[in-house]
């Protein structure tokens, strides 16, 4: 009900291959990272896929971004080019418990980072080695929505896009603390606060999977650095009626249909935000 599935649009046309010759490993976690080519002339952007996996629509969006950026896309679970929300649920709740008891790759400790965040930090460092004189942007959505914030502790990360952050995942009940939480540790938030990078937030107004309370948390933590891109319900009504929409950049995007206009506008705003914030060289704190 909170995140109804609509048929995803977008078909990738490029040849997405692993960026680093082989899957990237760090402290016992290994995942492939894909890109279209090995060029480094454009600013780098790390695109993190949703709970539904590295879908065709996600790769198509990555190709759209590649017009302006060098895009890196990790496969965190599932199979490349496959729509599979069950793989995301399995990775979050079950697979990790077996591999990394008790928290898994997605476990959320009180202090320090979840293992998947440390792995992403290592990926950011690897990308930074290839783009030494460039700022780097990170886009997260849904299950990965808040993770770009945790990566702001790297001074080369110059912009973060937080799209419909849904951590911690809860489908049966949510406490007030869950609704306000970004699913990040105290250390993650402190590291992000020491950055000067801006954070662009996206969510649909009626989204009950990514609660508006998370917006209050982002404002409280980051003040004027947080740019509110919430999409008003009036912008995505169907036949005059409000809908339950969730995926701002991928699932609700339609190439021509009127119901996809809000997502087309959101993509345009993300593009403008990244082009502005990633111009110039990395700056120290």
PDB file of C-alpha atoms in Angstrom:
ATOM      1  CA  UNK A   1       0.000   0.000   0.000  1.00  0.00           C
ATOM      2  CA  UNK A   2       2.854   2.384   0.825  1.00  0.00           C
ATOM      3  CA  UNK A   3       4.924   1.542  -2.247  1.00  0.00           C
ATOM      4  CA  UNK A   4       2.649   0.074  -4.925  1.00  0.00           C
ATOM      5  CA  UNK A   5       4.428  -1.455  -7.881  1.00  0.00           C
ATOM      6  CA  UNK A   6       3.879   0.274 -11.204  1.00  0.00           C
ATOM      7  CA  UNK A   7       5.376  -1.139 -14.362  1.00  0.00           C
ATOM      8  CA  UNK A   8       8.858   0.289 -14.620  1.00  0.00           C
ATOM      9  CA  UNK A   9       9.876   2.004 -17.847  1.00  0.00           C
ATOM     10  CA  UNK A  10      13.311   2.350 -19.383  1.00  0.00           C
ATOM     11  CA  UNK A  11      15.489  -0.051 -21.340  1.00  0.00           C
ATOM     12  CA  UNK A  12      19.290   0.213 -21.149  1.00  0.00           C
ATOM     13  CA  UNK A  13      21.067   0.314 -24.487  1.00  0.00           C
ATOM     14  CA  UNK A  14      24.702   0.441 -23.355  1.00  0.00           C
ATOM     15  CA  UNK A  15      27.141  -2.322 -22.489  1.00  0.00           C
ATOM     16  CA  UNK A  16      27.524  -2.167 -18.720  1.00  0.00           C
ATOM     17  CA  UNK A  17      30.726  -3.944 -17.672  1.00  0.00           C
ATOM     18  CA  UNK A  18      32.580  -4.245 -14.391  1.00  0.00           C
ATOM     19  CA  UNK A  19      34.633  -1.114 -13.752  1.00  0.00           C
ATOM     20  CA  UNK A  20      37.555  -2.631 -11.888  1.00  0.00           C
ATOM     21  CA  UNK A  21      38.245  -5.787 -13.958  1.00  0.00           C
ATOM     22  CA  UNK A  22      36.731  -7.878 -11.180  1.00  0.00           C
ATOM     23  CA  UNK A  23      34.201  -7.574  -8.379  1.00  0.00           C
ATOM     24  CA  UNK A  24      35.286  -5.143  -5.689  1.00  0.00           C
ATOM     25  CA  UNK A  25      36.157  -6.630  -2.288  1.00  0.00           C
ATOM     26  CA  UNK A  26      36.619  -4.951   1.075  1.00  0.00           C
ATOM     27  CA  UNK A  27      36.740  -6.562   4.517  1.00  0.00           C
ATOM     28  CA  UNK A  28      34.939  -9.719   3.481  1.00  0.00           C
ATOM     29  CA  UNK A  29      32.249  -8.116   1.306  1.00  0.00           C
ATOM     30  CA  UNK A  30      32.399  -8.469  -2.472  1.00  0.00           C
ATOM     31  CA  UNK A  31      30.074  -6.936  -5.076  1.00  0.00           C
ATOM     32  CA  UNK A  32      30.515  -6.003  -8.731  1.00  0.00           C
ATOM     33  CA  UNK A  33      30.529  -2.328  -9.733  1.00  0.00           C
ATOM     34  CA  UNK A  34      29.409  -1.530 -13.283  1.00  0.00           C
ATOM     35  CA  UNK A  35      30.088   1.359 -15.646  1.00  0.00           C
ATOM     36  CA  UNK A  36      29.696   2.078 -19.347  1.00  0.00           C
ATOM     37  CA  UNK A  37      33.308   2.960 -20.091  1.00  0.00           C
ATOM     38  CA  UNK A  38      36.614   3.667 -18.398  1.00  0.00           C
ATOM     39  CA  UNK A  39      36.658   7.386 -19.200  1.00  0.00           C
ATOM     40  CA  UNK A  40      37.212   9.894 -16.412  1.00  0.00           C
ATOM     41  CA  UNK A  41      36.648  13.229 -18.149  1.00  0.00           C
ATOM     42  CA  UNK A  42      33.188  13.715 -16.611  1.00  0.00           C
ATOM     43  CA  UNK A  43      32.511  14.141 -12.866  1.00  0.00           C
ATOM     44  CA  UNK A  44      31.910  10.794 -11.150  1.00  0.00           C
ATOM     45  CA  UNK A  45      28.509   9.806  -9.742  1.00  0.00           C
ATOM     46  CA  UNK A  46      27.858   6.686  -7.665  1.00  0.00           C
ATOM     47  CA  UNK A  47      24.268   5.495  -8.232  1.00  0.00           C
ATOM     48  CA  UNK A  48      22.866   3.078  -5.619  1.00  0.00           C
ATOM     49  CA  UNK A  49      19.897   0.962  -6.644  1.00  0.00           C
ATOM     50  CA  UNK A  50      16.637   0.432  -4.771  1.00  0.00           C
ATOM     51  CA  UNK A  51      15.245  -2.562  -2.865  1.00  0.00           C
ATOM     52  CA  UNK A  52      13.955  -3.811  -6.235  1.00  0.00           C
ATOM     53  CA  UNK A  53      17.536  -4.412  -7.395  1.00  0.00           C
ATOM     54  CA  UNK A  54      19.651  -3.256 -10.330  1.00  0.00           C
ATOM     55  CA  UNK A  55      16.671  -3.144 -12.678  1.00  0.00           C
ATOM     56  CA  UNK A  56      16.551  -2.222 -16.373  1.00  0.00           C
ATOM     57  CA  UNK A  57      14.969   1.090 -15.373  1.00  0.00           C
ATOM     58  CA  UNK A  58      17.856   1.825 -13.013  1.00  0.00           C
ATOM     59  CA  UNK A  59      20.433   1.122 -15.713  1.00  0.00           C
ATOM     60  CA  UNK A  60      18.453   3.272 -18.157  1.00  0.00           C
ATOM     61  CA  UNK A  61      18.541   6.125 -15.625  1.00  0.00           C
ATOM     62  CA  UNK A  62      22.275   5.573 -15.215  1.00  0.00           C
ATOM     63  CA  UNK A  63      22.648   5.935 -18.980  1.00  0.00           C
ATOM     64  CA  UNK A  64      20.714   9.200 -18.862  1.00  0.00           C
ATOM     65  CA  UNK A  65      23.068  10.429 -16.136  1.00  0.00           C
ATOM     66  CA  UNK A  66      26.071   9.328 -18.201  1.00  0.00           C
ATOM     67  CA  UNK A  67      25.409  12.170 -20.641  1.00  0.00           C
ATOM     68  CA  UNK A  68      26.915  14.467 -17.999  1.00  0.00           C
ATOM     69  CA  UNK A  69      28.707  12.183 -15.547  1.00  0.00           C
ATOM     70  CA  UNK A  70      30.881   9.086 -15.286  1.00  0.00           C
ATOM     71  CA  UNK A  71      28.409   6.760 -13.572  1.00  0.00           C
ATOM     72  CA  UNK A  72      29.311   3.867 -11.283  1.00  0.00           C
ATOM     73  CA  UNK A  73      26.564   1.394 -10.332  1.00  0.00           C
ATOM     74  CA  UNK A  74      27.200  -1.322  -7.713  1.00  0.00           C
ATOM     75  CA  UNK A  75      25.132  -4.500  -7.665  1.00  0.00           C
ATOM     76  CA  UNK A  76      24.319  -4.883  -3.962  1.00  0.00           C
ATOM     77  CA  UNK A  77      21.991  -7.882  -4.327  1.00  0.00           C
ATOM     78  CA  UNK A  78      20.068  -9.760  -6.998  1.00  0.00           C
ATOM     79  CA  UNK A  79      21.109  -9.976 -10.644  1.00  0.00           C
ATOM     80  CA  UNK A  80      22.008  -7.182 -13.034  1.00  0.00           C
ATOM     81  CA  UNK A  81      19.039  -6.148 -15.172  1.00  0.00           C
ATOM     82  CA  UNK A  82      16.440  -7.972 -13.055  1.00  0.00           C
ATOM     83  CA  UNK A  83      13.493  -6.560 -11.120  1.00  0.00           C
ATOM     84  CA  UNK A  84      13.476  -8.502  -7.845  1.00  0.00           C
ATOM     85  CA  UNK A  85      12.232  -6.889  -4.615  1.00  0.00           C
ATOM     86  CA  UNK A  86      12.478 -10.261  -2.892  1.00  0.00           C
ATOM     87  CA  UNK A  87      16.264 -10.177  -3.342  1.00  0.00           C
ATOM     88  CA  UNK A  88      16.383  -6.880  -1.467  1.00  0.00           C
ATOM     89  CA  UNK A  89      14.224  -8.183   1.355  1.00  0.00           C
ATOM     90  CA  UNK A  90      16.330 -11.340   1.550  1.00  0.00           C
ATOM     91  CA  UNK A  91      19.562  -9.319   1.685  1.00  0.00           C
ATOM     92  CA  UNK A  92      18.208  -7.041   4.411  1.00  0.00           C
ATOM     93  CA  UNK A  93      16.619  -9.584   6.723  1.00  0.00           C
ATOM     94  CA  UNK A  94      17.914 -13.069   5.994  1.00  0.00           C
ATOM     95  CA  UNK A  95      21.087 -13.433   3.939  1.00  0.00           C
ATOM     96  CA  UNK A  96      23.150 -11.186   6.156  1.00  0.00           C
ATOM     97  CA  UNK A  97      22.108 -12.988   9.319  1.00  0.00           C
ATOM     98  CA  UNK A  98      23.721 -16.142   7.971  1.00  0.00           C
ATOM     99  CA  UNK A  99      26.859 -14.458   6.618  1.00  0.00           C
ATOM    100  CA  UNK A 100      27.513 -11.785   9.262  1.00  0.00           C
ATOM    101  CA  UNK A 101      25.456 -12.725  12.337  1.00  0.00           C
ATOM    102  CA  UNK A 102      23.721 -10.899  13.921  1.00  0.00           C
ATOM    103  CA  UNK A 103      23.414  -7.798  11.762  1.00  0.00           C
ATOM    104  CA  UNK A 104      24.371  -8.770   8.222  1.00  0.00           C
ATOM    105  CA  UNK A 105      25.691  -6.326   5.633  1.00  0.00           C
ATOM    106  CA  UNK A 106      22.746  -4.072   6.449  1.00  0.00           C
ATOM    107  CA  UNK A 107      22.924  -4.252  10.237  1.00  0.00           C
ATOM    108  CA  UNK A 108      22.641  -0.878  11.981  1.00  0.00           C
ATOM    109  CA  UNK A 109      24.958  -0.560  14.992  1.00  0.00           C
ATOM    110  CA  UNK A 110      24.665   2.199  17.588  1.00  0.00           C
ATOM    111  CA  UNK A 111      28.230   3.318  16.848  1.00  0.00           C
ATOM    112  CA  UNK A 112      30.268   2.791  13.710  1.00  0.00           C
ATOM    113  CA  UNK A 113      28.980   1.823  10.288  1.00  0.00           C
ATOM    114  CA  UNK A 114      27.015  -1.108   8.922  1.00  0.00           C
ATOM    115  CA  UNK A 115      29.315  -3.353   6.857  1.00  0.00           C
ATOM    116  CA  UNK A 116      27.704  -2.288   3.559  1.00  0.00           C
ATOM    117  CA  UNK A 117      28.494   1.364   4.381  1.00  0.00           C
ATOM    118  CA  UNK A 118      32.155   0.555   4.990  1.00  0.00           C
ATOM    119  CA  UNK A 119      32.213  -1.313   1.667  1.00  0.00           C
ATOM    120  CA  UNK A 120      30.701   1.707  -0.090  1.00  0.00           C
ATOM    121  CA  UNK A 121      33.285   3.961   1.557  1.00  0.00           C
ATOM    122  CA  UNK A 122      35.984   1.782   0.021  1.00  0.00           C
ATOM    123  CA  UNK A 123      34.255   2.031  -3.382  1.00  0.00           C
ATOM    124  CA  UNK A 124      34.185   5.831  -3.059  1.00  0.00           C
ATOM    125  CA  UNK A 125      37.903   5.759  -2.283  1.00  0.00           C
ATOM    126  CA  UNK A 126      38.565   3.595  -5.344  1.00  0.00           C
ATOM    127  CA  UNK A 127      36.552   5.935  -7.581  1.00  0.00           C
ATOM    128  CA  UNK A 128      38.355   8.896  -6.039  1.00  0.00           C
ATOM    129  CA  UNK A 129      41.697   7.426  -7.099  1.00  0.00           C
ATOM    130  CA  UNK A 130      40.475   7.477 -10.709  1.00  0.00           C
ATOM    131  CA  UNK A 131      39.052  11.012 -10.429  1.00  0.00           C
ATOM    132  CA  UNK A 132      41.630  12.702  -8.223  1.00  0.00           C
ATOM    133  CA  UNK A 133      40.851  16.269  -9.253  1.00  0.00           C
ATOM    134  CA  UNK A 134      37.064  15.892  -9.344  1.00  0.00           C
ATOM    135  CA  UNK A 135      34.250  16.019  -6.833  1.00  0.00           C
ATOM    136  CA  UNK A 136      32.061  12.954  -6.552  1.00  0.00           C
ATOM    137  CA  UNK A 137      28.270  12.721  -6.196  1.00  0.00           C
ATOM    138  CA  UNK A 138      26.230   9.902  -4.657  1.00  0.00           C
ATOM    139  CA  UNK A 139      22.552   9.058  -5.293  1.00  0.00           C
ATOM    140  CA  UNK A 140      20.655   6.690  -2.996  1.00  0.00           C
ATOM    141  CA  UNK A 141      17.046   5.515  -3.324  1.00  0.00           C
ATOM    142  CA  UNK A 142      14.665   3.698  -0.982  1.00  0.00           C
ATOM    143  CA  UNK A 143      16.667   1.038   0.863  1.00  0.00           C
ATOM    144  CA  UNK A 144      19.888   2.856  -0.110  1.00  0.00           C
ATOM    145  CA  UNK A 145      18.308   6.304   0.237  1.00  0.00           C
ATOM    146  CA  UNK A 146      20.138   7.535   3.367  1.00  0.00           C
ATOM    147  CA  UNK A 147      23.504   5.921   2.569  1.00  0.00           C
ATOM    148  CA  UNK A 148      24.931   8.900   0.609  1.00  0.00           C
ATOM    149  CA  UNK A 149      24.825  10.869   3.871  1.00  0.00           C
ATOM    150  CA  UNK A 150      27.179   8.358   5.512  1.00  0.00           C
ATOM    151  CA  UNK A 151      29.645   8.777   2.634  1.00  0.00           C
ATOM    152  CA  UNK A 152      30.002  12.516   3.202  1.00  0.00           C
ATOM    153  CA  UNK A 153      32.855  11.822   5.606  1.00  0.00           C
ATOM    154  CA  UNK A 154      35.031  11.610   2.487  1.00  0.00           C
ATOM    155  CA  UNK A 155      35.944  15.223   1.549  1.00  0.00           C
ATOM    156  CA  UNK A 156      35.911  14.290  -2.149  1.00  0.00           C
ATOM    157  CA  UNK A 157      32.148  13.631  -1.973  1.00  0.00           C
ATOM    158  CA  UNK A 158      30.707  16.984  -3.004  1.00  0.00           C
ATOM    159  CA  UNK A 159      26.981  16.218  -3.226  1.00  0.00           C
ATOM    160  CA  UNK A 160      24.462  13.700  -1.937  1.00  0.00           C
ATOM    161  CA  UNK A 161      20.997  12.891  -3.288  1.00  0.00           C
ATOM    162  CA  UNK A 162      18.717  11.211  -0.743  1.00  0.00           C
ATOM    163  CA  UNK A 163      15.668   9.840  -2.581  1.00  0.00           C
ATOM    164  CA  UNK A 164      12.759   8.402  -0.548  1.00  0.00           C
ATOM    165  CA  UNK A 165      14.978   7.093   2.297  1.00  0.00           C
ATOM    166  CA  UNK A 166      13.303   4.001   3.775  1.00  0.00           C
ATOM    167  CA  UNK A 167      15.783   2.691   6.360  1.00  0.00           C
ATOM    168  CA  UNK A 168      15.212   1.163   8.809  1.00  0.00           C
ATOM    169  CA  UNK A 169      12.842  -1.092   6.852  1.00  0.00           C
ATOM    170  CA  UNK A 170       9.625  -1.908   8.699  1.00  0.00           C
ATOM    171  CA  UNK A 171       6.498  -3.273   7.076  1.00  0.00           C
ATOM    172  CA  UNK A 172       4.290  -4.180  10.040  1.00  0.00           C
ATOM    173  CA  UNK A 173       4.778  -1.394  12.568  1.00  0.00           C
ATOM    174  CA  UNK A 174       7.033   1.618  13.056  1.00  0.00           C
ATOM    175  CA  UNK A 175       7.865   3.476  16.220  1.00  0.00           C
ATOM    176  CA  UNK A 176       8.268   7.241  16.212  1.00  0.00           C
ATOM    177  CA  UNK A 177      12.005   6.654  16.463  1.00  0.00           C
ATOM    178  CA  UNK A 178      11.886   4.442  13.333  1.00  0.00           C
ATOM    179  CA  UNK A 179      10.012   7.129  11.401  1.00  0.00           C
ATOM    180  CA  UNK A 180      12.564   9.765  12.344  1.00  0.00           C
ATOM    181  CA  UNK A 181      15.624   7.562  11.848  1.00  0.00           C
ATOM    182  CA  UNK A 182      17.821   7.556   8.753  1.00  0.00           C
ATOM    183  CA  UNK A 183      19.145   4.122   9.677  1.00  0.00           C
ATOM    184  CA  UNK A 184      22.623   5.578  10.173  1.00  0.00           C
ATOM    185  CA  UNK A 185      24.897   5.362  13.175  1.00  0.00           C
ATOM    186  CA  UNK A 186      25.850   8.284  15.390  1.00  0.00           C
ATOM    187  CA  UNK A 187      29.355   8.147  13.941  1.00  0.00           C
ATOM    188  CA  UNK A 188      27.958   8.300  10.388  1.00  0.00           C
ATOM    189  CA  UNK A 189      25.965  11.421  11.196  1.00  0.00           C
ATOM    190  CA  UNK A 190      28.866  13.103  12.958  1.00  0.00           C
ATOM    191  CA  UNK A 191      31.144  12.483   9.981  1.00  0.00           C
ATOM    192  CA  UNK A 192      28.534  13.923   7.627  1.00  0.00           C
ATOM    193  CA  UNK A 193      28.106  17.018   9.792  1.00  0.00           C
ATOM    194  CA  UNK A 194      31.796  17.805   9.378  1.00  0.00           C
ATOM    195  CA  UNK A 195      31.318  17.997   5.598  1.00  0.00           C
ATOM    196  CA  UNK A 196      30.241  21.128   3.749  1.00  0.00           C
ATOM    197  CA  UNK A 197      28.507  19.208   0.938  1.00  0.00           C
ATOM    198  CA  UNK A 198      24.831  19.834   0.243  1.00  0.00           C
ATOM    199  CA  UNK A 199      22.139  17.166   0.442  1.00  0.00           C
ATOM    200  CA  UNK A 200      19.206  17.159  -1.978  1.00  0.00           C
ATOM    201  CA  UNK A 201      16.199  15.251  -0.640  1.00  0.00           C
ATOM    202  CA  UNK A 202      13.394  13.738  -2.717  1.00  0.00           C
ATOM    203  CA  UNK A 203      10.164  12.070  -1.622  1.00  0.00           C
ATOM    204  CA  UNK A 204       6.515  12.026  -2.639  1.00  0.00           C
ATOM    205  CA  UNK A 205       4.347  13.921  -0.160  1.00  0.00           C
ATOM    206  CA  UNK A 206       2.038  10.955   0.480  1.00  0.00           C
ATOM    207  CA  UNK A 207       4.803   8.328   0.739  1.00  0.00           C
ATOM    208  CA  UNK A 208       4.207   6.319   3.921  1.00  0.00           C
ATOM    209  CA  UNK A 209       7.289   4.135   3.441  1.00  0.00           C
ATOM    210  CA  UNK A 210       9.627   7.134   3.567  1.00  0.00           C
ATOM    211  CA  UNK A 211       8.078   9.096   6.409  1.00  0.00           C
ATOM    212  CA  UNK A 212       8.152  12.896   6.452  1.00  0.00           C
ATOM    213  CA  UNK A 213       9.665  12.694   9.940  1.00  0.00           C
ATOM    214  CA  UNK A 214      12.948  11.808   8.216  1.00  0.00           C
ATOM    215  CA  UNK A 215      12.811  15.257   6.609  1.00  0.00           C
ATOM    216  CA  UNK A 216      12.745  16.839  10.069  1.00  0.00           C
ATOM    217  CA  UNK A 217      15.788  14.774  10.995  1.00  0.00           C
ATOM    218  CA  UNK A 218      17.657  15.934   7.878  1.00  0.00           C
ATOM    219  CA  UNK A 219      16.794  19.581   8.621  1.00  0.00           C
ATOM    220  CA  UNK A 220      17.804  19.227  12.270  1.00  0.00           C
ATOM    221  CA  UNK A 221      21.100  17.546  11.394  1.00  0.00           C
ATOM    222  CA  UNK A 222      22.144  19.624   8.376  1.00  0.00           C
ATOM    223  CA  UNK A 223      20.225  22.909   8.441  1.00  0.00           C
ATOM    224  CA  UNK A 224      20.602  24.963   5.261  1.00  0.00           C
ATOM    225  CA  UNK A 225      22.757  22.240   3.670  1.00  0.00           C
ATOM    226  CA  UNK A 226      19.575  20.184   3.239  1.00  0.00           C
ATOM    227  CA  UNK A 227      17.618  21.139   0.111  1.00  0.00           C
ATOM    228  CA  UNK A 228      13.992  19.983   0.237  1.00  0.00           C
ATOM    229  CA  UNK A 229      12.755  18.523  -3.059  1.00  0.00           C
ATOM    230  CA  UNK A 230       9.542  16.957  -1.732  1.00  0.00           C
ATOM    231  CA  UNK A 231       7.019  16.445  -4.554  1.00  0.00           C
ATOM    232  CA  UNK A 232       3.535  17.745  -3.632  1.00  0.00           C
ATOM    233  CA  UNK A 233       0.606  15.374  -4.009  1.00  0.00           C
ATOM    234  CA  UNK A 234      -1.018  17.735  -6.493  1.00  0.00           C
ATOM    235  CA  UNK A 235       1.838  16.988  -8.921  1.00  0.00           C
ATOM    236  CA  UNK A 236       1.106  13.261  -9.240  1.00  0.00           C
ATOM    237  CA  UNK A 237      -2.633  12.810  -9.006  1.00  0.00           C
ATOM    238  CA  UNK A 238      -4.267  10.213 -11.240  1.00  0.00           C
ATOM    239  CA  UNK A 239      -7.618  11.356 -12.630  1.00  0.00           C
ATOM    240  CA  UNK A 240      -7.720  14.017  -9.929  1.00  0.00           C
ATOM    241  CA  UNK A 241      -7.160  11.568  -7.066  1.00  0.00           C
ATOM    242  CA  UNK A 242      -4.059  11.327  -4.850  1.00  0.00           C
ATOM    243  CA  UNK A 243      -1.991   8.152  -5.196  1.00  0.00           C
ATOM    244  CA  UNK A 244       0.485   6.257  -3.054  1.00  0.00           C
ATOM    245  CA  UNK A 245       3.763   6.784  -4.884  1.00  0.00           C
ATOM    246  CA  UNK A 246       7.258   5.952  -3.651  1.00  0.00           C
ATOM    247  CA  UNK A 247      10.058   5.670  -6.232  1.00  0.00           C
ATOM    248  CA  UNK A 248      10.746   9.249  -7.306  1.00  0.00           C
ATOM    249  CA  UNK A 249      13.526   8.706  -9.866  1.00  0.00           C
ATOM    250  CA  UNK A 250      12.939   5.172 -11.169  1.00  0.00           C
ATOM    251  CA  UNK A 251       9.576   3.497 -10.543  1.00  0.00           C
ATOM    252  CA  UNK A 252       7.339   6.506 -11.187  1.00  0.00           C
ATOM    253  CA  UNK A 253       9.288   7.740 -14.211  1.00  0.00           C
ATOM    254  CA  UNK A 254       7.415   7.539 -17.512  1.00  0.00           C
ATOM    255  CA  UNK A 255       8.857   8.716 -20.795  1.00  0.00           C
ATOM    256  CA  UNK A 256       5.710  10.455 -21.992  1.00  0.00           C
ATOM    257  CA  UNK A 257       2.767   9.667 -19.731  1.00  0.00           C
ATOM    258  CA  UNK A 258       1.387  12.603 -17.723  1.00  0.00           C
ATOM    259  CA  UNK A 259       1.733  10.628 -14.474  1.00  0.00           C
ATOM    260  CA  UNK A 260       5.504  10.519 -14.988  1.00  0.00           C
ATOM    261  CA  UNK A 261       5.958  14.276 -15.262  1.00  0.00           C
ATOM    262  CA  UNK A 262       6.844  14.734 -11.585  1.00  0.00           C
ATOM    263  CA  UNK A 263       9.633  12.144 -11.892  1.00  0.00           C
ATOM    264  CA  UNK A 264      10.898  13.691 -15.121  1.00  0.00           C
ATOM    265  CA  UNK A 265      11.049  17.017 -13.293  1.00  0.00           C
ATOM    266  CA  UNK A 266      12.816  15.358 -10.343  1.00  0.00           C
ATOM    267  CA  UNK A 267      15.470  13.898 -12.637  1.00  0.00           C
ATOM    268  CA  UNK A 268      16.028  17.316 -14.178  1.00  0.00           C
ATOM    269  CA  UNK A 269      16.464  18.876 -10.721  1.00  0.00           C
ATOM    270  CA  UNK A 270      18.919  16.159  -9.669  1.00  0.00           C
ATOM    271  CA  UNK A 271      20.922  16.758 -12.844  1.00  0.00           C
ATOM    272  CA  UNK A 272      21.073  20.510 -12.178  1.00  0.00           C
ATOM    273  CA  UNK A 273      21.989  19.959  -8.545  1.00  0.00           C
ATOM    274  CA  UNK A 274      24.844  17.586  -9.362  1.00  0.00           C
ATOM    275  CA  UNK A 275      26.211  19.711 -12.211  1.00  0.00           C
ATOM    276  CA  UNK A 276      26.322  22.710  -9.873  1.00  0.00           C
ATOM    277  CA  UNK A 277      27.761  20.981  -6.824  1.00  0.00           C
ATOM    278  CA  UNK A 278      30.339  18.857  -8.651  1.00  0.00           C
ATOM    279  CA  UNK A 279      31.896  21.694 -10.611  1.00  0.00           C
ATOM    280  CA  UNK A 280      35.420  22.589  -9.567  1.00  0.00           C
ATOM    281  CA  UNK A 281      37.968  20.622  -7.553  1.00  0.00           C
ATOM    282  CA  UNK A 282      37.469  18.841  -4.218  1.00  0.00           C
ATOM    283  CA  UNK A 283      37.830  21.090  -1.193  1.00  0.00           C
ATOM    284  CA  UNK A 284      39.067  20.321   2.264  1.00  0.00           C
ATOM    285  CA  UNK A 285      36.935  20.819   5.308  1.00  0.00           C
TER     286      UNK A 285
END
